[in-house]
């Protein structure tokens, strides 16, 4: 069975926030993405609220009919917001105010006790939990230890290797994600992947046995500017199924 597609609508909000007005609305984009056949909507509520706003997540919670995956940094304020809004899934990500986009996976091994408490609170509120990590053995083991339900492997290094055109590095990154998918599934963790994926490089990741869902944002929104959201999502679904 081919991997599912989660559409990240952050950068629709980036365009809106460039003017701080009401359009384009990430909630409208999410509805169109669902009509085009995607399997879930993801959005990252950053602490600096540079794109997605609290209001967007609240409206998405009321309108998304597939699955809402809220990405947050593991902070007390975000935990309270998430338990209040009740997304289907929370993905814990690392966040750094200076970065242009998420730069790496969360270092779960460095914060086992703190993250375990975080996960327990979310799960006791009936919210499934995912951790966005590098495809590394220690991180997978730590994800299991803190009680996460899912891991999302960071495909950023793979995407960078594709851009460089380094076949050896591409192969190394694909192998790491393949191996870590096997390990995660052995531990009973469900596996997602994303970051930096586009129409050209998504195929090799989508083809990895055991990866349930691919999360894509920037490349879909970039294409949507020219061809429209519906077509951009449909074309990504085709690229995943190829
Ligand atoms: N997965 C995670 C955890 C992310 O933080 C992001 C970007 O915010 C994505 C996937 C989507 O990445 P991109 O916009 O590069 O497709």
PDB file of C-alpha atoms and ligand atoms in Angstrom:
ATOM      1  CA  UNK A   1       0.000   0.000   0.000  1.00  0.00           C
ATOM      2  CA  UNK A   2       1.419   3.403  -0.877  1.00  0.00           C
ATOM      3  CA  UNK A   3       2.165   5.991   1.774  1.00  0.00           C
ATOM      4  CA  UNK A   4      -0.462   8.565   2.674  1.00  0.00           C
ATOM      5  CA  UNK A   5      -0.004  12.301   2.268  1.00  0.00           C
ATOM      6  CA  UNK A   6      -0.215  14.867   5.041  1.00  0.00           C
ATOM      7  CA  UNK A   7      -0.294  18.423   3.721  1.00  0.00           C
ATOM      8  CA  UNK A   8       1.416  21.102   5.811  1.00  0.00           C
ATOM      9  CA  UNK A   9      -0.318  24.470   5.363  1.00  0.00           C
ATOM     10  CA  UNK A  10       2.198  26.646   7.271  1.00  0.00           C
ATOM     11  CA  UNK A  11       3.384  28.533   4.234  1.00  0.00           C
ATOM     12  CA  UNK A  12      -0.086  29.625   3.176  1.00  0.00           C
ATOM     13  CA  UNK A  13       0.003  31.442   6.519  1.00  0.00           C
ATOM     14  CA  UNK A  14       3.509  32.727   5.716  1.00  0.00           C
ATOM     15  CA  UNK A  15       2.067  34.552   2.679  1.00  0.00           C
ATOM     16  CA  UNK A  16      -0.787  35.946   4.780  1.00  0.00           C
ATOM     17  CA  UNK A  17       1.549  37.110   7.541  1.00  0.00           C
ATOM     18  CA  UNK A  18       3.658  38.975   4.972  1.00  0.00           C
ATOM     19  CA  UNK A  19       0.794  41.511   5.037  1.00  0.00           C
ATOM     20  CA  UNK A  20      -0.869  40.616   8.351  1.00  0.00           C
ATOM     21  CA  UNK A  21      -4.278  40.563   6.693  1.00  0.00           C
ATOM     22  CA  UNK A  22      -6.877  37.806   6.244  1.00  0.00           C
ATOM     23  CA  UNK A  23      -5.750  36.141   3.036  1.00  0.00           C
ATOM     24  CA  UNK A  24      -4.693  33.620   1.930  1.00  0.00           C
ATOM     25  CA  UNK A  25      -6.253  31.517   4.668  1.00  0.00           C
ATOM     26  CA  UNK A  26      -4.566  28.211   5.629  1.00  0.00           C
ATOM     27  CA  UNK A  27      -7.978  26.896   6.643  1.00  0.00           C
ATOM     28  CA  UNK A  28      -9.268  27.296   3.061  1.00  0.00           C
ATOM     29  CA  UNK A  29      -6.068  25.650   1.775  1.00  0.00           C
ATOM     30  CA  UNK A  30      -6.636  22.701   4.109  1.00  0.00           C
ATOM     31  CA  UNK A  31     -10.209  22.239   2.869  1.00  0.00           C
ATOM     32  CA  UNK A  32      -9.055  22.269  -0.766  1.00  0.00           C
ATOM     33  CA  UNK A  33      -6.215  19.839   0.065  1.00  0.00           C
ATOM     34  CA  UNK A  34      -8.729  17.461   1.623  1.00  0.00           C
ATOM     35  CA  UNK A  35     -11.035  17.747  -1.399  1.00  0.00           C
ATOM     36  CA  UNK A  36      -8.020  16.920  -3.589  1.00  0.00           C
ATOM     37  CA  UNK A  37      -7.558  13.673  -1.684  1.00  0.00           C
ATOM     38  CA  UNK A  38      -4.883  14.220   0.964  1.00  0.00           C
ATOM     39  CA  UNK A  39      -5.069  12.091   4.083  1.00  0.00           C
ATOM     40  CA  UNK A  40      -4.263  14.627   6.761  1.00  0.00           C
ATOM     41  CA  UNK A  41      -3.457  18.258   7.501  1.00  0.00           C
ATOM     42  CA  UNK A  42      -0.451  19.375   9.484  1.00  0.00           C
ATOM     43  CA  UNK A  43       0.440  22.793  10.868  1.00  0.00           C
ATOM     44  CA  UNK A  44       3.258  24.011  13.089  1.00  0.00           C
ATOM     45  CA  UNK A  45       2.308  26.542  15.746  1.00  0.00           C
ATOM     46  CA  UNK A  46       5.715  28.097  16.381  1.00  0.00           C
ATOM     47  CA  UNK A  47       6.335  29.935  19.626  1.00  0.00           C
ATOM     48  CA  UNK A  48       7.028  33.154  17.697  1.00  0.00           C
ATOM     49  CA  UNK A  49       3.752  32.665  15.708  1.00  0.00           C
ATOM     50  CA  UNK A  50       5.539  33.668  12.544  1.00  0.00           C
ATOM     51  CA  UNK A  51       3.049  31.874  10.307  1.00  0.00           C
ATOM     52  CA  UNK A  52       0.312  29.748  11.878  1.00  0.00           C
ATOM     53  CA  UNK A  53      -1.745  31.520  14.580  1.00  0.00           C
ATOM     54  CA  UNK A  54      -3.790  30.039  17.456  1.00  0.00           C
ATOM     55  CA  UNK A  55      -6.949  30.924  15.522  1.00  0.00           C
ATOM     56  CA  UNK A  56      -5.844  28.809  12.555  1.00  0.00           C
ATOM     57  CA  UNK A  57      -5.434  25.698  14.683  1.00  0.00           C
ATOM     58  CA  UNK A  58      -8.774  26.230  16.405  1.00  0.00           C
ATOM     59  CA  UNK A  59     -10.544  26.625  13.053  1.00  0.00           C
ATOM     60  CA  UNK A  60      -8.674  23.680  11.544  1.00  0.00           C
ATOM     61  CA  UNK A  61      -9.805  21.560  14.505  1.00  0.00           C
ATOM     62  CA  UNK A  62     -13.378  22.445  13.658  1.00  0.00           C
ATOM     63  CA  UNK A  63     -13.120  21.896   9.909  1.00  0.00           C
ATOM     64  CA  UNK A  64     -10.544  19.190   9.114  1.00  0.00           C
ATOM     65  CA  UNK A  65     -12.319  15.923   8.405  1.00  0.00           C
ATOM     66  CA  UNK A  66      -9.254  13.750   7.745  1.00  0.00           C
ATOM     67  CA  UNK A  67      -6.740  14.073  10.599  1.00  0.00           C
ATOM     68  CA  UNK A  68      -5.184  17.114  12.235  1.00  0.00           C
ATOM     69  CA  UNK A  69      -1.502  16.827  13.133  1.00  0.00           C
ATOM     70  CA  UNK A  70      -0.355  19.760  15.280  1.00  0.00           C
ATOM     71  CA  UNK A  71       3.390  20.318  15.433  1.00  0.00           C
ATOM     72  CA  UNK A  72       4.673  22.055  18.542  1.00  0.00           C
ATOM     73  CA  UNK A  73       7.821  22.503  20.566  1.00  0.00           C
ATOM     74  CA  UNK A  74       7.626  20.711  23.929  1.00  0.00           C
ATOM     75  CA  UNK A  75       6.853  23.728  26.129  1.00  0.00           C
ATOM     76  CA  UNK A  76       4.286  24.159  28.906  1.00  0.00           C
ATOM     77  CA  UNK A  77       2.389  26.823  26.950  1.00  0.00           C
ATOM     78  CA  UNK A  78       2.092  24.630  23.850  1.00  0.00           C
ATOM     79  CA  UNK A  79       1.079  21.619  25.949  1.00  0.00           C
ATOM     80  CA  UNK A  80      -1.788  23.586  27.418  1.00  0.00           C
ATOM     81  CA  UNK A  81      -2.860  24.822  23.995  1.00  0.00           C
ATOM     82  CA  UNK A  82      -2.742  21.309  22.505  1.00  0.00           C
ATOM     83  CA  UNK A  83      -4.765  19.682  25.283  1.00  0.00           C
ATOM     84  CA  UNK A  84      -7.303  22.448  24.908  1.00  0.00           C
ATOM     85  CA  UNK A  85      -7.647  22.156  21.107  1.00  0.00           C
ATOM     86  CA  UNK A  86      -7.475  18.338  20.925  1.00  0.00           C
ATOM     87  CA  UNK A  87      -5.803  17.606  17.580  1.00  0.00           C
ATOM     88  CA  UNK A  88      -5.731  13.957  16.493  1.00  0.00           C
ATOM     89  CA  UNK A  89      -1.967  13.859  16.733  1.00  0.00           C
ATOM     90  CA  UNK A  90       0.690  16.098  18.258  1.00  0.00           C
ATOM     91  CA  UNK A  91       4.174  15.994  16.762  1.00  0.00           C
ATOM     92  CA  UNK A  92       6.909  17.270  19.047  1.00  0.00           C
ATOM     93  CA  UNK A  93       9.605  19.160  17.172  1.00  0.00           C
ATOM     94  CA  UNK A  94      12.727  21.057  18.114  1.00  0.00           C
ATOM     95  CA  UNK A  95      12.481  24.793  17.651  1.00  0.00           C
ATOM     96  CA  UNK A  96      14.985  27.582  17.538  1.00  0.00           C
ATOM     97  CA  UNK A  97      13.891  31.166  16.972  1.00  0.00           C
ATOM     98  CA  UNK A  98      16.710  32.041  14.604  1.00  0.00           C
ATOM     99  CA  UNK A  99      16.145  29.139  12.201  1.00  0.00           C
ATOM    100  CA  UNK A 100      14.400  29.708   8.869  1.00  0.00           C
ATOM    101  CA  UNK A 101      12.712  26.315   9.168  1.00  0.00           C
ATOM    102  CA  UNK A 102      13.002  23.274  11.458  1.00  0.00           C
ATOM    103  CA  UNK A 103      16.677  22.418  11.269  1.00  0.00           C
ATOM    104  CA  UNK A 104      16.914  19.004  12.853  1.00  0.00           C
ATOM    105  CA  UNK A 105      15.095  16.352  14.780  1.00  0.00           C
ATOM    106  CA  UNK A 106      14.256  16.621  18.448  1.00  0.00           C
ATOM    107  CA  UNK A 107      17.025  15.266  20.679  1.00  0.00           C
ATOM    108  CA  UNK A 108      14.838  12.834  22.614  1.00  0.00           C
ATOM    109  CA  UNK A 109      17.764  11.062  24.313  1.00  0.00           C
ATOM    110  CA  UNK A 110      18.745  14.335  26.004  1.00  0.00           C
ATOM    111  CA  UNK A 111      15.339  14.890  27.648  1.00  0.00           C
ATOM    112  CA  UNK A 112      13.841  11.476  28.388  1.00  0.00           C
ATOM    113  CA  UNK A 113      12.130  12.275  31.710  1.00  0.00           C
ATOM    114  CA  UNK A 114      10.794  15.660  30.658  1.00  0.00           C
ATOM    115  CA  UNK A 115       9.433  14.329  27.359  1.00  0.00           C
ATOM    116  CA  UNK A 116       7.956  11.207  28.965  1.00  0.00           C
ATOM    117  CA  UNK A 117       5.832  13.458  31.222  1.00  0.00           C
ATOM    118  CA  UNK A 118       4.822  15.542  28.226  1.00  0.00           C
ATOM    119  CA  UNK A 119       3.763  12.429  26.282  1.00  0.00           C
ATOM    120  CA  UNK A 120       1.856  11.055  29.254  1.00  0.00           C
ATOM    121  CA  UNK A 121      -0.170  14.267  29.594  1.00  0.00           C
ATOM    122  CA  UNK A 122      -1.063  14.281  25.890  1.00  0.00           C
ATOM    123  CA  UNK A 123      -1.986  10.605  25.844  1.00  0.00           C
ATOM    124  CA  UNK A 124      -4.108  10.948  28.967  1.00  0.00           C
ATOM    125  CA  UNK A 125      -6.008  13.608  26.996  1.00  0.00           C
ATOM    126  CA  UNK A 126      -6.592  11.104  24.160  1.00  0.00           C
ATOM    127  CA  UNK A 127      -4.067  12.742  21.837  1.00  0.00           C
ATOM    128  CA  UNK A 128      -1.655  10.443  19.995  1.00  0.00           C
ATOM    129  CA  UNK A 129       1.982  11.563  20.062  1.00  0.00           C
ATOM    130  CA  UNK A 130       4.709  11.607  17.434  1.00  0.00           C
ATOM    131  CA  UNK A 131       8.318  12.780  17.803  1.00  0.00           C
ATOM    132  CA  UNK A 132      10.185  14.321  14.875  1.00  0.00           C
ATOM    133  CA  UNK A 133      13.650  12.736  15.049  1.00  0.00           C
ATOM    134  CA  UNK A 134      16.757  12.005  13.035  1.00  0.00           C
ATOM    135  CA  UNK A 135      16.847   8.435  11.668  1.00  0.00           C
ATOM    136  CA  UNK A 136      19.253   7.237  14.386  1.00  0.00           C
ATOM    137  CA  UNK A 137      19.118   4.145  16.616  1.00  0.00           C
ATOM    138  CA  UNK A 138      19.438   6.045  19.910  1.00  0.00           C
ATOM    139  CA  UNK A 139      16.625   8.428  18.991  1.00  0.00           C
ATOM    140  CA  UNK A 140      14.305   5.576  18.004  1.00  0.00           C
ATOM    141  CA  UNK A 141      15.018   3.788  21.289  1.00  0.00           C
ATOM    142  CA  UNK A 142      14.384   7.008  23.206  1.00  0.00           C
ATOM    143  CA  UNK A 143      11.094   7.569  21.348  1.00  0.00           C
ATOM    144  CA  UNK A 144       9.984   4.129  22.496  1.00  0.00           C
ATOM    145  CA  UNK A 145      11.121   4.877  26.048  1.00  0.00           C
ATOM    146  CA  UNK A 146       9.073   8.067  26.371  1.00  0.00           C
ATOM    147  CA  UNK A 147       5.933   6.281  25.159  1.00  0.00           C
ATOM    148  CA  UNK A 148       5.485   7.944  21.756  1.00  0.00           C
ATOM    149  CA  UNK A 149       3.034   6.295  19.354  1.00  0.00           C
ATOM    150  CA  UNK A 150       4.731   7.515  16.176  1.00  0.00           C
ATOM    151  CA  UNK A 151       8.089   8.755  14.964  1.00  0.00           C
ATOM    152  CA  UNK A 152       8.470  11.114  12.028  1.00  0.00           C
ATOM    153  CA  UNK A 153      11.900  10.760  10.448  1.00  0.00           C
ATOM    154  CA  UNK A 154      13.548  13.974   9.360  1.00  0.00           C
ATOM    155  CA  UNK A 155      14.226  13.699   5.629  1.00  0.00           C
ATOM    156  CA  UNK A 156      16.066  17.041   5.567  1.00  0.00           C
ATOM    157  CA  UNK A 157      19.515  15.486   5.107  1.00  0.00           C
ATOM    158  CA  UNK A 158      18.167  13.233   2.345  1.00  0.00           C
ATOM    159  CA  UNK A 159      16.645  16.260   0.572  1.00  0.00           C
ATOM    160  CA  UNK A 160      19.926  18.190   0.893  1.00  0.00           C
ATOM    161  CA  UNK A 161      21.833  15.218  -0.573  1.00  0.00           C
ATOM    162  CA  UNK A 162      19.395  15.155  -3.513  1.00  0.00           C
ATOM    163  CA  UNK A 163      20.009  18.880  -4.096  1.00  0.00           C
ATOM    164  CA  UNK A 164      23.770  18.304  -4.066  1.00  0.00           C
ATOM    165  CA  UNK A 165      23.371  15.452  -6.537  1.00  0.00           C
ATOM    166  CA  UNK A 166      25.497  13.169  -4.361  1.00  0.00           C
ATOM    167  CA  UNK A 167      24.320   9.649  -5.170  1.00  0.00           C
ATOM    168  CA  UNK A 168      26.403   8.131  -2.364  1.00  0.00           C
ATOM    169  CA  UNK A 169      24.911  10.444   0.221  1.00  0.00           C
ATOM    170  CA  UNK A 170      21.401   9.959  -1.105  1.00  0.00           C
ATOM    171  CA  UNK A 171      21.866   6.184  -0.822  1.00  0.00           C
ATOM    172  CA  UNK A 172      23.253   6.527   2.704  1.00  0.00           C
ATOM    173  CA  UNK A 173      20.312   8.640   3.857  1.00  0.00           C
ATOM    174  CA  UNK A 174      17.730   6.342   2.251  1.00  0.00           C
ATOM    175  CA  UNK A 175      19.377   3.320   3.895  1.00  0.00           C
ATOM    176  CA  UNK A 176      19.387   5.035   7.296  1.00  0.00           C
ATOM    177  CA  UNK A 177      15.665   5.814   6.986  1.00  0.00           C
ATOM    178  CA  UNK A 178      14.940   2.249   5.785  1.00  0.00           C
ATOM    179  CA  UNK A 179      16.887   0.675   8.659  1.00  0.00           C
ATOM    180  CA  UNK A 180      15.355   2.946  11.272  1.00  0.00           C
ATOM    181  CA  UNK A 181      11.869   2.266   9.910  1.00  0.00           C
ATOM    182  CA  UNK A 182      12.447  -1.450  10.461  1.00  0.00           C
ATOM    183  CA  UNK A 183      13.727  -0.790  14.003  1.00  0.00           C
ATOM    184  CA  UNK A 184      10.885   1.574  14.899  1.00  0.00           C
ATOM    185  CA  UNK A 185       8.281  -0.901  13.679  1.00  0.00           C
ATOM    186  CA  UNK A 186       9.982  -3.669  15.663  1.00  0.00           C
ATOM    187  CA  UNK A 187       9.378  -1.504  18.737  1.00  0.00           C
ATOM    188  CA  UNK A 188       5.739  -1.045  17.773  1.00  0.00           C
ATOM    189  CA  UNK A 189       6.171   2.574  16.691  1.00  0.00           C
ATOM    190  CA  UNK A 190       4.309   3.830  13.636  1.00  0.00           C
ATOM    191  CA  UNK A 191       6.437   5.703  11.100  1.00  0.00           C
ATOM    192  CA  UNK A 192       6.004   8.974   9.208  1.00  0.00           C
ATOM    193  CA  UNK A 193       8.602  10.993   7.288  1.00  0.00           C
ATOM    194  CA  UNK A 194       9.018  14.529   6.056  1.00  0.00           C
ATOM    195  CA  UNK A 195      10.883  17.779   5.632  1.00  0.00           C
ATOM    196  CA  UNK A 196      12.360  19.145   2.439  1.00  0.00           C
ATOM    197  CA  UNK A 197      10.497  16.670   0.228  1.00  0.00           C
ATOM    198  CA  UNK A 198       9.380  17.757  -3.233  1.00  0.00           C
ATOM    199  CA  UNK A 199       7.895  16.323  -6.437  1.00  0.00           C
ATOM    200  CA  UNK A 200      11.282  15.023  -7.598  1.00  0.00           C
ATOM    201  CA  UNK A 201      12.655  13.475  -4.417  1.00  0.00           C
ATOM    202  CA  UNK A 202       9.557  12.162  -2.625  1.00  0.00           C
ATOM    203  CA  UNK A 203       9.423   8.844  -4.547  1.00  0.00           C
ATOM    204  CA  UNK A 204      12.349   7.090  -2.853  1.00  0.00           C
ATOM    205  CA  UNK A 205      11.022   7.897   0.617  1.00  0.00           C
ATOM    206  CA  UNK A 206       7.410   7.032  -0.201  1.00  0.00           C
ATOM    207  CA  UNK A 207       8.609   3.658  -1.506  1.00  0.00           C
ATOM    208  CA  UNK A 208      10.122   2.625   1.839  1.00  0.00           C
ATOM    209  CA  UNK A 209       8.136  -0.268   3.250  1.00  0.00           C
ATOM    210  CA  UNK A 210       6.617   0.626   6.609  1.00  0.00           C
ATOM    211  CA  UNK A 211       6.396   4.401   6.175  1.00  0.00           C
ATOM    212  CA  UNK A 212       2.714   5.204   6.597  1.00  0.00           C
ATOM    213  CA  UNK A 213       2.602   8.861   5.752  1.00  0.00           C
ATOM    214  CA  UNK A 214       4.699  11.562   4.157  1.00  0.00           C
ATOM    215  CA  UNK A 215       4.340  15.175   5.305  1.00  0.00           C
ATOM    216  CA  UNK A 216       4.937  17.825   2.682  1.00  0.00           C
ATOM    217  CA  UNK A 217       4.505  21.575   2.946  1.00  0.00           C
ATOM    218  CA  UNK A 218       6.758  24.032   1.179  1.00  0.00           C
ATOM    219  CA  UNK A 219       6.928  22.347  -2.225  1.00  0.00           C
ATOM    220  CA  UNK A 220       3.139  21.917  -2.445  1.00  0.00           C
ATOM    221  CA  UNK A 221       2.491  25.556  -1.499  1.00  0.00           C
ATOM    222  CA  UNK A 222       5.185  26.710  -3.954  1.00  0.00           C
ATOM    223  CA  UNK A 223       3.527  24.821  -6.783  1.00  0.00           C
ATOM    224  CA  UNK A 224       0.056  25.901  -5.695  1.00  0.00           C
ATOM    225  CA  UNK A 225       1.043  29.535  -6.296  1.00  0.00           C
ATOM    226  CA  UNK A 226       1.216  28.690 -10.020  1.00  0.00           C
ATOM    227  CA  UNK A 227      -1.184  25.788 -10.581  1.00  0.00           C
ATOM    228  CA  UNK A 228      -3.593  26.049  -7.642  1.00  0.00           C
ATOM    229  CA  UNK A 229      -3.827  24.073  -4.417  1.00  0.00           C
ATOM    230  CA  UNK A 230      -6.017  21.266  -5.748  1.00  0.00           C
ATOM    231  CA  UNK A 231      -3.719  20.448  -8.666  1.00  0.00           C
ATOM    232  CA  UNK A 232      -0.585  20.771  -6.525  1.00  0.00           C
ATOM    233  CA  UNK A 233      -1.933  18.272  -3.991  1.00  0.00           C
ATOM    234  CA  UNK A 234      -3.142  15.852  -6.691  1.00  0.00           C
ATOM    235  CA  UNK A 235       0.273  15.941  -8.364  1.00  0.00           C
ATOM    236  CA  UNK A 236       1.992  15.197  -5.040  1.00  0.00           C
ATOM    237  CA  UNK A 237      -0.344  12.251  -4.501  1.00  0.00           C
ATOM    238  CA  UNK A 238       0.677  10.972  -7.939  1.00  0.00           C
ATOM    239  CA  UNK A 239       4.378  11.471  -7.174  1.00  0.00           C
ATOM    240  CA  UNK A 240       3.969   9.426  -3.981  1.00  0.00           C
ATOM    241  CA  UNK A 241       2.133   6.625  -5.761  1.00  0.00           C
ATOM    242  CA  UNK A 242       4.609   6.413  -8.638  1.00  0.00           C
TER     243      UNK A 242
HETATM  244  N1  LIG B   1       7.609  17.631   9.139  1.00  0.00           N
HETATM  245  C1  LIG B   1       7.980  18.481  10.139  1.00  0.00           C
HETATM  246  C2  LIG B   1       8.172  17.928  11.518  1.00  0.00           C
HETATM  247  C3  LIG B   1       8.159  19.849   9.897  1.00  0.00           C
HETATM  248  O1  LIG B   1       8.524  20.656  10.899  1.00  0.00           O
HETATM  249  C4  LIG B   1       7.934  20.327   8.588  1.00  0.00           C
HETATM  250  C5  LIG B   1       8.115  21.787   8.280  1.00  0.00           C
HETATM  251  O2  LIG B   1       7.597  22.593   9.248  1.00  0.00           O
HETATM  252  C6  LIG B   1       7.529  19.426   7.592  1.00  0.00           C
HETATM  253  C7  LIG B   1       7.401  18.082   7.895  1.00  0.00           C
HETATM  254  C8  LIG B   1       7.256  19.863   6.184  1.00  0.00           C
HETATM  255  O3  LIG B   1       8.461  20.298   5.630  1.00  0.00           O
HETATM  256  P1  LIG B   1       8.471  21.037   4.218  1.00  0.00           P
HETATM  257  O4  LIG B   1       7.745  22.328   4.384  1.00  0.00           O
HETATM  258  O5  LIG B   1       9.947  21.208   3.951  1.00  0.00           O
HETATM  259  O6  LIG B   1       7.797  20.117   3.254  1.00  0.00           O
END
